[in-house]
PDB file of C-alpha atoms in Angstrom:
ATOM      1  CA  MET X   1      37.196  41.333  -2.469  1.00 47.00           C
ATOM      2  CA  THR X   2      41.556  40.993  -3.858  1.00 47.00           C
ATOM      3  CA  THR X   3      41.819  43.703  -6.978  1.00 47.00           C
ATOM      4  CA  ALA X   4      44.388  42.840  -9.408  1.00 46.00           C
ATOM      5  CA  HIS X   5      48.074  43.894  -8.565  1.00 51.00           C
ATOM      6  CA  PHE X   6      49.311  42.540 -12.329  1.00 52.00           C
ATOM      7  CA  PHE X   7      48.920  44.275 -15.545  1.00 60.00           C
ATOM      8  CA  ARG X   8      45.657  43.238 -17.591  1.00 79.00           C
ATOM      9  CA  PRO X   9      45.209  43.289 -20.892  1.00 67.00           C
ATOM     10  CA  ASN X  10      43.860  47.160 -21.969  1.00 70.00           C
ATOM     11  CA  ASN X  11      44.325  47.901 -18.879  1.00 79.00           C
ATOM     12  CA  ARG X  12      41.264  46.558 -17.080  1.00 87.00           C
ATOM     13  CA  SER X  13      40.332  47.276 -13.742  1.00 92.00           C
ATOM     14  CA  ALA X  14      39.179  43.308 -11.970  1.00 92.00           C
ATOM     15  CA  GLY X  15      35.250  44.105 -12.274  1.00 93.00           C
ATOM     16  CA  ASP X  16      35.499  45.138 -15.961  1.00 94.00           C
ATOM     17  CA  LEU X  17      34.470  43.465 -19.336  1.00 96.00           C
ATOM     18  CA  ARG X  18      36.452  43.695 -22.320  1.00 95.00           C
ATOM     19  CA  PRO X  19      35.275  45.735 -24.948  1.00 95.00           C
ATOM     20  CA  PHE X  20      32.340  43.626 -26.540  1.00 96.00           C
ATOM     21  CA  SER X  21      29.633  44.457 -29.240  1.00 97.00           C
ATOM     22  CA  LEU X  22      26.645  42.759 -30.620  1.00 98.00           C
ATOM     23  CA  THR X  23      26.111  43.050 -34.677  1.00 98.00           C
ATOM     24  CA  PRO X  24      22.359  41.563 -36.037  1.00 98.00           C
ATOM     25  CA  ASP X  25      21.684  40.285 -38.862  1.00 97.00           C
ATOM     26  CA  TYR X  26      25.154  39.596 -39.632  1.00 97.00           C
ATOM     27  CA  VAL X  27      23.564  37.014 -42.166  1.00 97.00           C
ATOM     28  CA  GLY X  28      21.103  37.802 -44.073  1.00 95.00           C
ATOM     29  CA  THR X  29      20.023  34.443 -44.799  1.00 97.00           C
ATOM     30  CA  ALA X  30      18.696  33.400 -40.940  1.00 97.00           C
ATOM     31  CA  GLU X  31      16.205  34.066 -38.945  1.00 97.00           C
ATOM     32  CA  GLY X  32      17.874  35.660 -36.592  1.00 97.00           C
ATOM     33  CA  SER X  33      21.569  36.674 -36.972  1.00 98.00           C
ATOM     34  CA  VAL X  34      24.372  38.258 -34.291  1.00 98.00           C
ATOM     35  CA  LEU X  35      28.029  38.270 -34.284  1.00 98.00           C
ATOM     36  CA  ILE X  36      29.850  39.085 -30.757  1.00 98.00           C
ATOM     37  CA  ALA X  37      32.793  40.100 -30.291  1.00 98.00           C
ATOM     38  CA  VAL X  38      34.216  40.412 -26.733  1.00 97.00           C
ATOM     39  CA  GLY X  39      37.795  41.373 -26.616  1.00 94.00           C
ATOM     40  CA  GLU X  40      39.525  39.222 -29.283  1.00 95.00           C
ATOM     41  CA  THR X  41      36.927  36.437 -29.488  1.00 97.00           C
ATOM     42  CA  ARG X  42      34.355  36.319 -32.246  1.00 98.00           C
ATOM     43  CA  VAL X  43      31.049  34.210 -32.461  1.00 98.00           C
ATOM     44  CA  LEU X  44      28.693  34.441 -34.855  1.00 98.00           C
ATOM     45  CA  CYS X  45      25.705  33.130 -33.968  1.00 98.00           C
ATOM     46  CA  ASN X  46      22.722  32.196 -36.226  1.00 98.00           C
ATOM     47  CA  ALA X  47      18.674  31.280 -35.269  1.00 98.00           C
ATOM     48  CA  THR X  48      16.670  29.021 -37.296  1.00 98.00           C
ATOM     49  CA  VAL X  49      13.319  27.843 -36.845  1.00 97.00           C
ATOM     50  CA  GLU X  50      12.062  24.766 -38.363  1.00 96.00           C
ATOM     51  CA  GLN X  51       8.486  23.395 -38.399  1.00 95.00           C
ATOM     52  CA  GLY X  52       8.370  20.149 -36.219  1.00 93.00           C
ATOM     53  CA  VAL X  53       9.778  18.593 -33.450  1.00 90.00           C
ATOM     54  CA  PRO X  54      12.173  15.675 -32.106  1.00 89.00           C
ATOM     55  CA  GLY X  55      10.049  12.573 -32.429  1.00 87.00           C
ATOM     56  CA  TRP X  56       9.864  12.448 -28.646  1.00 91.00           C
ATOM     57  CA  MET X  57       8.145  15.759 -28.522  1.00 87.00           C
ATOM     58  CA  ARG X  58       5.152  15.084 -30.936  1.00 92.00           C
ATOM     59  CA  GLY X  59       1.635  16.028 -30.148  1.00 91.00           C
ATOM     60  CA  GLN X  60       2.283  17.617 -26.630  1.00 93.00           C
ATOM     61  CA  GLY X  61       1.764  21.667 -28.349  1.00 92.00           C
ATOM     62  CA  LYS X  62       5.276  22.219 -27.404  1.00 94.00           C
ATOM     63  CA  GLY X  63       8.539  23.455 -29.125  1.00 95.00           C
ATOM     64  CA  TRP X  64      12.215  22.803 -28.640  1.00 97.00           C
ATOM     65  CA  VAL X  65      15.285  24.953 -28.630  1.00 97.00           C
ATOM     66  CA  THR X  66      18.729  23.129 -29.618  1.00 97.00           C
ATOM     67  CA  ALA X  67      22.014  24.364 -30.036  1.00 97.00           C
ATOM     68  CA  GLU X  68      25.701  23.266 -32.334  1.00 96.00           C
ATOM     69  CA  TYR X  69      28.933  24.953 -31.439  1.00 96.00           C
ATOM     70  CA  GLY X  70      31.962  24.670 -33.555  1.00 93.00           C
ATOM     71  CA  MET X  71      35.336  26.522 -33.623  1.00 92.00           C
ATOM     72  CA  LEU X  72      36.706  27.590 -37.188  1.00 91.00           C
ATOM     73  CA  PRO X  73      40.212  25.360 -37.813  1.00 88.00           C
ATOM     74  CA  ARG X  74      42.318  29.058 -37.086  1.00 90.00           C
ATOM     75  CA  ALA X  75      39.970  30.631 -34.777  1.00 94.00           C
ATOM     76  CA  THR X  76      43.528  29.703 -32.810  1.00 88.00           C
ATOM     77  CA  LEU X  77      47.158  30.860 -32.869  1.00 89.00           C
ATOM     78  CA  THR X  78      47.769  27.080 -34.569  1.00 89.00           C
ATOM     79  CA  ARG X  79      45.473  25.410 -37.047  1.00 92.00           C
ATOM     80  CA  SER X  80      43.439  22.275 -35.674  1.00 87.00           C
ATOM     81  CA  ALA X  81      41.480  19.851 -37.534  1.00 84.00           C
ATOM     82  CA  ARG X  82      37.861  20.524 -38.755  1.00 83.00           C
ATOM     83  CA  GLU X  83      35.651  17.952 -36.217  1.00 78.00           C
ATOM     84  CA  SER X  84      33.977  16.495 -39.549  1.00 71.00           C
ATOM     85  CA  GLU X  85      37.455  15.364 -40.550  1.00 69.00           C
ATOM     86  CA  ARG X  86      38.092  13.324 -37.529  1.00 74.00           C
ATOM     87  CA  GLY X  87      34.615  11.700 -37.919  1.00 70.00           C
ATOM     88  CA  LYS X  88      33.366  12.493 -34.569  1.00 71.00           C
ATOM     89  CA  VAL X  89      32.034  15.196 -32.617  1.00 74.00           C
ATOM     90  CA  GLY X  90      34.278  16.001 -29.763  1.00 79.00           C
ATOM     91  CA  GLY X  91      33.709  15.815 -25.981  1.00 85.00           C
ATOM     92  CA  ARG X  92      34.226  19.868 -25.214  1.00 86.00           C
ATOM     93  CA  THR X  93      32.071  20.614 -28.155  1.00 89.00           C
ATOM     94  CA  HIS X  94      29.603  18.098 -27.205  1.00 90.00           C
ATOM     95  CA  GLU X  95      29.054  19.826 -23.913  1.00 95.00           C
ATOM     96  CA  ILE X  96      29.482  23.347 -24.706  1.00 96.00           C
ATOM     97  CA  GLN X  97      26.743  22.603 -27.107  1.00 95.00           C
ATOM     98  CA  ARG X  98      25.060  21.226 -24.626  1.00 96.00           C
ATOM     99  CA  LEU X  99      25.248  24.001 -22.045  1.00 97.00           C
ATOM    100  CA  ILE X 100      23.966  26.865 -24.747  1.00 98.00           C
ATOM    101  CA  GLY X 101      20.582  25.218 -24.922  1.00 97.00           C
ATOM    102  CA  ARG X 102      20.377  24.354 -21.988  1.00 97.00           C
ATOM    103  CA  SER X 103      20.783  28.089 -20.799  1.00 97.00           C
ATOM    104  CA  LEU X 104      18.799  29.144 -23.774  1.00 98.00           C
ATOM    105  CA  ARG X 105      15.545  26.895 -22.782  1.00 97.00           C
ATOM    106  CA  ALA X 106      15.726  28.782 -19.826  1.00 96.00           C
ATOM    107  CA  GLY X 107      14.180  32.044 -21.556  1.00 95.00           C
ATOM    108  CA  VAL X 108      11.473  30.351 -23.733  1.00 96.00           C
ATOM    109  CA  ASP X 109       7.958  28.959 -23.230  1.00 96.00           C
ATOM    110  CA  MET X 110       7.984  25.881 -25.258  1.00 96.00           C
ATOM    111  CA  GLN X 111       4.442  25.980 -25.260  1.00 95.00           C
ATOM    112  CA  ALA X 112       4.128  29.472 -26.593  1.00 95.00           C
ATOM    113  CA  LEU X 113       6.728  28.561 -29.511  1.00 96.00           C
ATOM    114  CA  GLY X 114       4.295  25.639 -30.638  1.00 94.00           C
ATOM    115  CA  GLU X 115       5.511  22.409 -32.509  1.00 96.00           C
ATOM    116  CA  ARG X 116       8.775  24.153 -33.642  1.00 96.00           C
ATOM    117  CA  THR X 117      12.014  23.687 -33.648  1.00 97.00           C
ATOM    118  CA  VAL X 118      14.758  26.577 -33.088  1.00 98.00           C
ATOM    119  CA  ILE X 119      18.392  25.457 -34.016  1.00 98.00           C
ATOM    120  CA  LEU X 120      21.213  27.598 -32.590  1.00 98.00           C
ATOM    121  CA  ASP X 121      24.503  27.264 -34.752  1.00 97.00           C
ATOM    122  CA  CYS X 122      27.495  28.906 -32.554  1.00 98.00           C
ATOM    123  CA  ASP X 123      30.619  29.702 -34.837  1.00 97.00           C
ATOM    124  CA  VAL X 124      33.194  30.524 -33.251  1.00 97.00           C
ATOM    125  CA  LEU X 125      35.488  33.146 -35.483  1.00 97.00           C
ATOM    126  CA  GLN X 126      38.513  33.974 -32.920  1.00 97.00           C
ATOM    127  CA  ALA X 127      38.655  32.872 -29.653  1.00 95.00           C
ATOM    128  CA  ASP X 128      40.727  34.609 -27.146  1.00 94.00           C
ATOM    129  CA  GLY X 129      39.030  33.028 -24.016  1.00 92.00           C
ATOM    130  CA  GLY X 130      35.205  32.903 -23.052  1.00 94.00           C
ATOM    131  CA  THR X 131      33.958  31.481 -26.411  1.00 97.00           C
ATOM    132  CA  ARG X 132      31.052  29.345 -24.828  1.00 97.00           C
ATOM    133  CA  CYS X 133      29.856  32.580 -22.797  1.00 98.00           C
ATOM    134  CA  ALA X 134      29.638  34.741 -25.860  1.00 98.00           C
ATOM    135  CA  ALA X 135      27.913  32.083 -27.517  1.00 98.00           C
ATOM    136  CA  ILE X 136      25.074  32.257 -25.023  1.00 98.00           C
ATOM    137  CA  THR X 137      25.075  35.788 -25.120  1.00 98.00           C
ATOM    138  CA  GLY X 138      25.202  36.563 -28.840  1.00 98.00           C
ATOM    139  CA  ALA X 139      22.592  33.326 -29.117  1.00 98.00           C
ATOM    140  CA  CYS X 140      20.058  34.501 -26.977  1.00 98.00           C
ATOM    141  CA  ALA X 141      20.168  37.912 -28.704  1.00 97.00           C
ATOM    142  CA  ALA X 142      19.649  35.679 -32.425  1.00 98.00           C
ATOM    143  CA  LEU X 143      17.177  33.591 -30.411  1.00 98.00           C
ATOM    144  CA  TRP X 144      14.905  36.687 -29.915  1.00 97.00           C
ATOM    145  CA  LEU X 145      15.496  38.479 -33.106  1.00 97.00           C
ATOM    146  CA  ALA X 146      13.883  35.256 -34.950  1.00 97.00           C
ATOM    147  CA  LEU X 147      11.288  34.801 -32.669  1.00 97.00           C
ATOM    148  CA  GLY X 148      10.405  38.248 -31.941  1.00 96.00           C
ATOM    149  CA  ARG X 149       9.724  39.279 -35.481  1.00 96.00           C
ATOM    150  CA  MET X 150       8.049  36.151 -36.205  1.00 95.00           C
ATOM    151  CA  HIS X 151       5.805  37.658 -33.517  1.00 95.00           C
ATOM    152  CA  LYS X 152       5.482  40.675 -34.776  1.00 94.00           C
ATOM    153  CA  ALA X 153       4.617  39.395 -38.415  1.00 94.00           C
ATOM    154  CA  GLY X 154       1.856  37.612 -37.010  1.00 95.00           C
ATOM    155  CA  ALA X 155       3.297  33.975 -37.178  1.00 94.00           C
ATOM    156  CA  ILE X 156       3.248  33.231 -33.934  1.00 94.00           C
ATOM    157  CA  LYS X 157       0.681  35.070 -31.649  1.00 92.00           C
ATOM    158  CA  GLN X 158       2.616  35.944 -28.802  1.00 91.00           C
ATOM    159  CA  ASN X 159       6.477  35.966 -27.961  1.00 93.00           C
ATOM    160  CA  PRO X 160       7.808  32.961 -27.050  1.00 95.00           C
ATOM    161  CA  MET X 161      10.785  34.626 -25.043  1.00 94.00           C
ATOM    162  CA  ARG X 162      10.486  34.693 -21.501  1.00 93.00           C
ATOM    163  CA  GLN X 163      14.140  35.798 -20.645  1.00 93.00           C
ATOM    164  CA  LEU X 164      16.893  37.325 -21.749  1.00 96.00           C
ATOM    165  CA  ILE X 165      19.970  35.244 -20.813  1.00 97.00           C
ATOM    166  CA  ALA X 166      23.474  36.196 -20.881  1.00 98.00           C
ATOM    167  CA  ALA X 167      26.880  34.829 -19.196  1.00 98.00           C
ATOM    168  CA  VAL X 168      29.907  35.460 -18.375  1.00 98.00           C
ATOM    169  CA  SER X 169      33.228  34.329 -16.921  1.00 97.00           C
ATOM    170  CA  VAL X 170      35.053  34.862 -13.584  1.00 96.00           C
ATOM    171  CA  GLY X 171      37.687  33.620 -11.960  1.00 93.00           C
ATOM    172  CA  ILE X 172      40.817  34.051  -9.303  1.00 92.00           C
ATOM    173  CA  VAL X 173      44.425  34.387 -10.588  1.00 91.00           C
ATOM    174  CA  GLU X 174      47.116  35.042  -8.536  1.00 88.00           C
ATOM    175  CA  GLY X 175      44.298  35.579  -5.581  1.00 88.00           C
ATOM    176  CA  ALA X 176      42.757  38.398  -7.288  1.00 89.00           C
ATOM    177  CA  ARG X 177      39.079  37.672  -8.541  1.00 92.00           C
ATOM    178  CA  LEU X 178      38.392  39.065 -11.931  1.00 94.00           C
ATOM    179  CA  LEU X 179      35.722  39.210 -14.471  1.00 96.00           C
ATOM    180  CA  ASP X 180      35.413  38.267 -18.110  1.00 96.00           C
ATOM    181  CA  LEU X 181      39.012  36.213 -18.402  1.00 94.00           C
ATOM    182  CA  ALA X 182      40.585  36.494 -21.796  1.00 92.00           C
ATOM    183  CA  TYR X 183      43.115  33.241 -22.724  1.00 92.00           C
ATOM    184  CA  GLU X 184      45.877  34.450 -21.257  1.00 90.00           C
ATOM    185  CA  GLU X 185      44.457  35.069 -17.615  1.00 91.00           C
ATOM    186  CA  ASP X 186      42.478  31.923 -18.209  1.00 90.00           C
ATOM    187  CA  ALA X 187      46.015  29.449 -18.648  1.00 90.00           C
ATOM    188  CA  GLN X 188      46.721  30.688 -15.445  1.00 90.00           C
ATOM    189  CA  ALA X 189      43.572  30.544 -13.300  1.00 91.00           C
ATOM    190  CA  GLU X 190      43.223  28.935  -9.880  1.00 93.00           C
ATOM    191  CA  VAL X 191      39.747  29.116 -10.298  1.00 93.00           C
ATOM    192  CA  ASP X 192      37.756  29.465 -13.215  1.00 93.00           C
ATOM    193  CA  ALA X 193      34.051  29.307 -13.456  1.00 95.00           C
ATOM    194  CA  ASN X 194      31.278  30.273 -16.125  1.00 97.00           C
ATOM    195  CA  VAL X 195      27.871  32.105 -15.100  1.00 98.00           C
ATOM    196  CA  VAL X 196      24.818  31.799 -17.250  1.00 98.00           C
ATOM    197  CA  MET X 197      22.409  34.318 -15.672  1.00 97.00           C
ATOM    198  CA  SER X 198      18.593  35.579 -16.616  1.00 96.00           C
ATOM    199  CA  ALA X 199      17.850  39.534 -16.546  1.00 94.00           C
ATOM    200  CA  ASP X 200      15.972  39.027 -13.367  1.00 92.00           C
ATOM    201  CA  GLY X 201      18.788  37.988 -11.420  1.00 93.00           C
ATOM    202  CA  GLY X 202      18.064  34.273 -11.610  1.00 95.00           C
ATOM    203  CA  LEU X 203      20.726  31.919 -11.651  1.00 96.00           C
ATOM    204  CA  ILE X 204      20.278  29.473 -14.474  1.00 97.00           C
ATOM    205  CA  GLU X 205      24.121  27.770 -14.336  1.00 97.00           C
ATOM    206  CA  VAL X 206      27.540  27.972 -12.729  1.00 96.00           C
ATOM    207  CA  GLN X 207      30.660  26.303 -13.264  1.00 95.00           C
ATOM    208  CA  ALA X 208      33.579  26.673 -10.888  1.00 93.00           C
ATOM    209  CA  THR X 209      36.283  24.717 -11.206  1.00 92.00           C
ATOM    210  CA  ALA X 210      39.233  25.082  -8.728  1.00 93.00           C
ATOM    211  CA  GLU X 211      42.410  24.115 -10.601  1.00 86.00           C
ATOM    212  CA  ARG X 212      44.730  23.561  -8.223  1.00 82.00           C
ATOM    213  CA  LYS X 213      43.488  24.044  -4.455  1.00 87.00           C
ATOM    214  CA  ALA X 214      39.716  24.150  -3.137  1.00 91.00           C
ATOM    215  CA  PHE X 215      38.789  27.506  -3.003  1.00 90.00           C
ATOM    216  CA  PRO X 216      36.204  28.913   0.317  1.00 90.00           C
ATOM    217  CA  ARG X 217      32.265  29.286  -0.604  1.00 91.00           C
ATOM    218  CA  ALA X 218      33.244  33.130   0.560  1.00 91.00           C
ATOM    219  CA  GLY X 219      35.198  32.762  -2.586  1.00 89.00           C
ATOM    220  CA  LEU X 220      32.452  31.971  -4.945  1.00 93.00           C
ATOM    221  CA  ASN X 221      30.040  34.455  -3.740  1.00 94.00           C
ATOM    222  CA  GLU X 222      32.413  37.314  -4.346  1.00 94.00           C
ATOM    223  CA  MET X 223      33.001  35.903  -8.153  1.00 95.00           C
ATOM    224  CA  LEU X 224      28.962  35.727  -8.461  1.00 96.00           C
ATOM    225  CA  ASP X 225      28.533  39.600  -6.999  1.00 96.00           C
ATOM    226  CA  LEU X 226      31.212  40.246  -9.630  1.00 96.00           C
ATOM    227  CA  ALA X 227      29.964  38.164 -12.615  1.00 97.00           C
ATOM    228  CA  GLU X 228      26.494  39.692 -11.743  1.00 96.00           C
ATOM    229  CA  GLY X 229      28.205  42.963 -11.893  1.00 96.00           C
ATOM    230  CA  GLY X 230      29.185  42.685 -15.604  1.00 97.00           C
ATOM    231  CA  LEU X 231      25.775  40.493 -16.623  1.00 97.00           C
ATOM    232  CA  ARG X 232      24.326  43.629 -16.316  1.00 95.00           C
ATOM    233  CA  HIS X 233      26.000  45.498 -19.092  1.00 96.00           C
ATOM    234  CA  LEU X 234      25.643  42.535 -21.269  1.00 97.00           C
ATOM    235  CA  PHE X 235      21.429  42.548 -20.767  1.00 96.00           C
ATOM    236  CA  ALA X 236      21.627  46.571 -21.253  1.00 94.00           C
ATOM    237  CA  ALA X 237      23.326  45.909 -24.685  1.00 96.00           C
ATOM    238  CA  GLN X 238      21.080  43.097 -25.924  1.00 96.00           C
ATOM    239  CA  ARG X 239      17.737  45.439 -25.017  1.00 95.00           C
ATOM    240  CA  GLN X 240      19.544  47.858 -27.319  1.00 94.00           C
ATOM    241  CA  MET X 241      20.258  45.933 -29.713  1.00 96.00           C
ATOM    242  CA  LEU X 242      16.772  44.134 -30.112  1.00 96.00           C
ATOM    243  CA  ALA X 243      15.504  47.958 -29.667  1.00 94.00           C
ATOM    244  CA  ALA X 244      17.523  49.452 -32.531  1.00 95.00           C
ATOM    245  CA  SER X 245      16.203  46.113 -34.814  1.00 95.00           C
ATOM    246  CA  GLY X 246      12.666  47.198 -34.283  1.00 94.00           C
ATOM    247  CA  VAL X 247      11.909  44.224 -31.823  1.00 92.00           C
ATOM    248  CA  ASP X 248      10.384  44.442 -28.437  1.00 83.00           C
ATOM    249  CA  VAL X 249      11.918  43.532 -25.122  1.00 77.00           C
ATOM    250  CA  PRO X 250       8.367  43.611 -22.890  1.00 58.00           C
ATOM    251  CA  VAL X 251       8.924  46.295 -19.673  1.00 54.00           C
ATOM    252  CA  ASP X 252       8.549  43.481 -17.055  1.00 46.00           C
ATOM    253  CA  LEU X 253      11.232  41.385 -18.440  1.00 48.00           C
ATOM    254  CA  THR X 254      14.146  44.019 -19.141  1.00 45.00           C
ATOM    255  CA  GLY X 255      15.634  43.283 -15.368  1.00 46.00           C
ATOM    256  CA  PRO X 256      18.745  45.155 -13.479  1.00 45.00           C
ATOM    257  CA  VAL X 257      19.559  47.942 -15.741  1.00 44.00           C
ATOM    258  CA  ALA X 258      23.190  49.223 -16.456  1.00 47.00           C
ATOM    259  CA  ASP X 259      23.633  52.615 -16.902  1.00 46.00           C
ATOM    260  CA  THR X 260      26.160  52.940 -19.756  1.00 42.00           C
ATOM    261  CA  PRO X 261      26.516  49.354 -21.393  1.00 46.00           C
ATOM    262  CA  GLN X 262      30.576  48.779 -21.921  1.00 50.00           C
ATOM    263  CA  GLN X 263      30.277  48.536 -25.789  1.00 53.00           C
ATOM    264  CA  ALA X 264      32.977  48.406 -28.288  1.00 52.00           C
TER     265      ALA X 264
END
């Protein structure tokens, strides 16, 4: 694996995550709320549980998990107009919120959820690369908080959560494989990938794009290995946050464990 031969922000090595943290109950009115910070990226993830499901699912006894994603006007260096002002959701926003929903549904037993809908609102307060990955990681923690507390209160018979889900970016910059790209690295990447994984090591989605020229299949395997190493730290941080919040994470769902979460 090629190592970085240039300066990375925060003096990180090629396989290091940016400093990160998960703050539970950031919004007191939501059933589950987590503020995730990854480097300078900040995403507020709120889980809302509502009775009922979309019309096409009624009568099946199963639930639904969906997501909405958006960036605040000053999440970036220059102000961007609110999408509500434009009159429609942009293509990038639509694609990201579909990704978040798909990723989180992979970790939920819809039958155990019953005819309920969980809406995950992921709002980017500040963007410095990796917002979709941060949204998935934070939304999973918020979802588990909401459903774990409902189960603890007896509102549902069993916790519908089957697996922790997290995501991280990885890429090739000047020939080096790098984990968790900040914006300035992502902007010059030859290959940019986002990896979504469950805590048992299963791949949920891999988005990999060559920006300038094709890259070898072996390079993808190296990036997946790099991503998995970082994801172990994210899973450990999710478990630590949930435990501190009094929400149980079953032993058989904990997956690979990192010795020391790289939290801020």
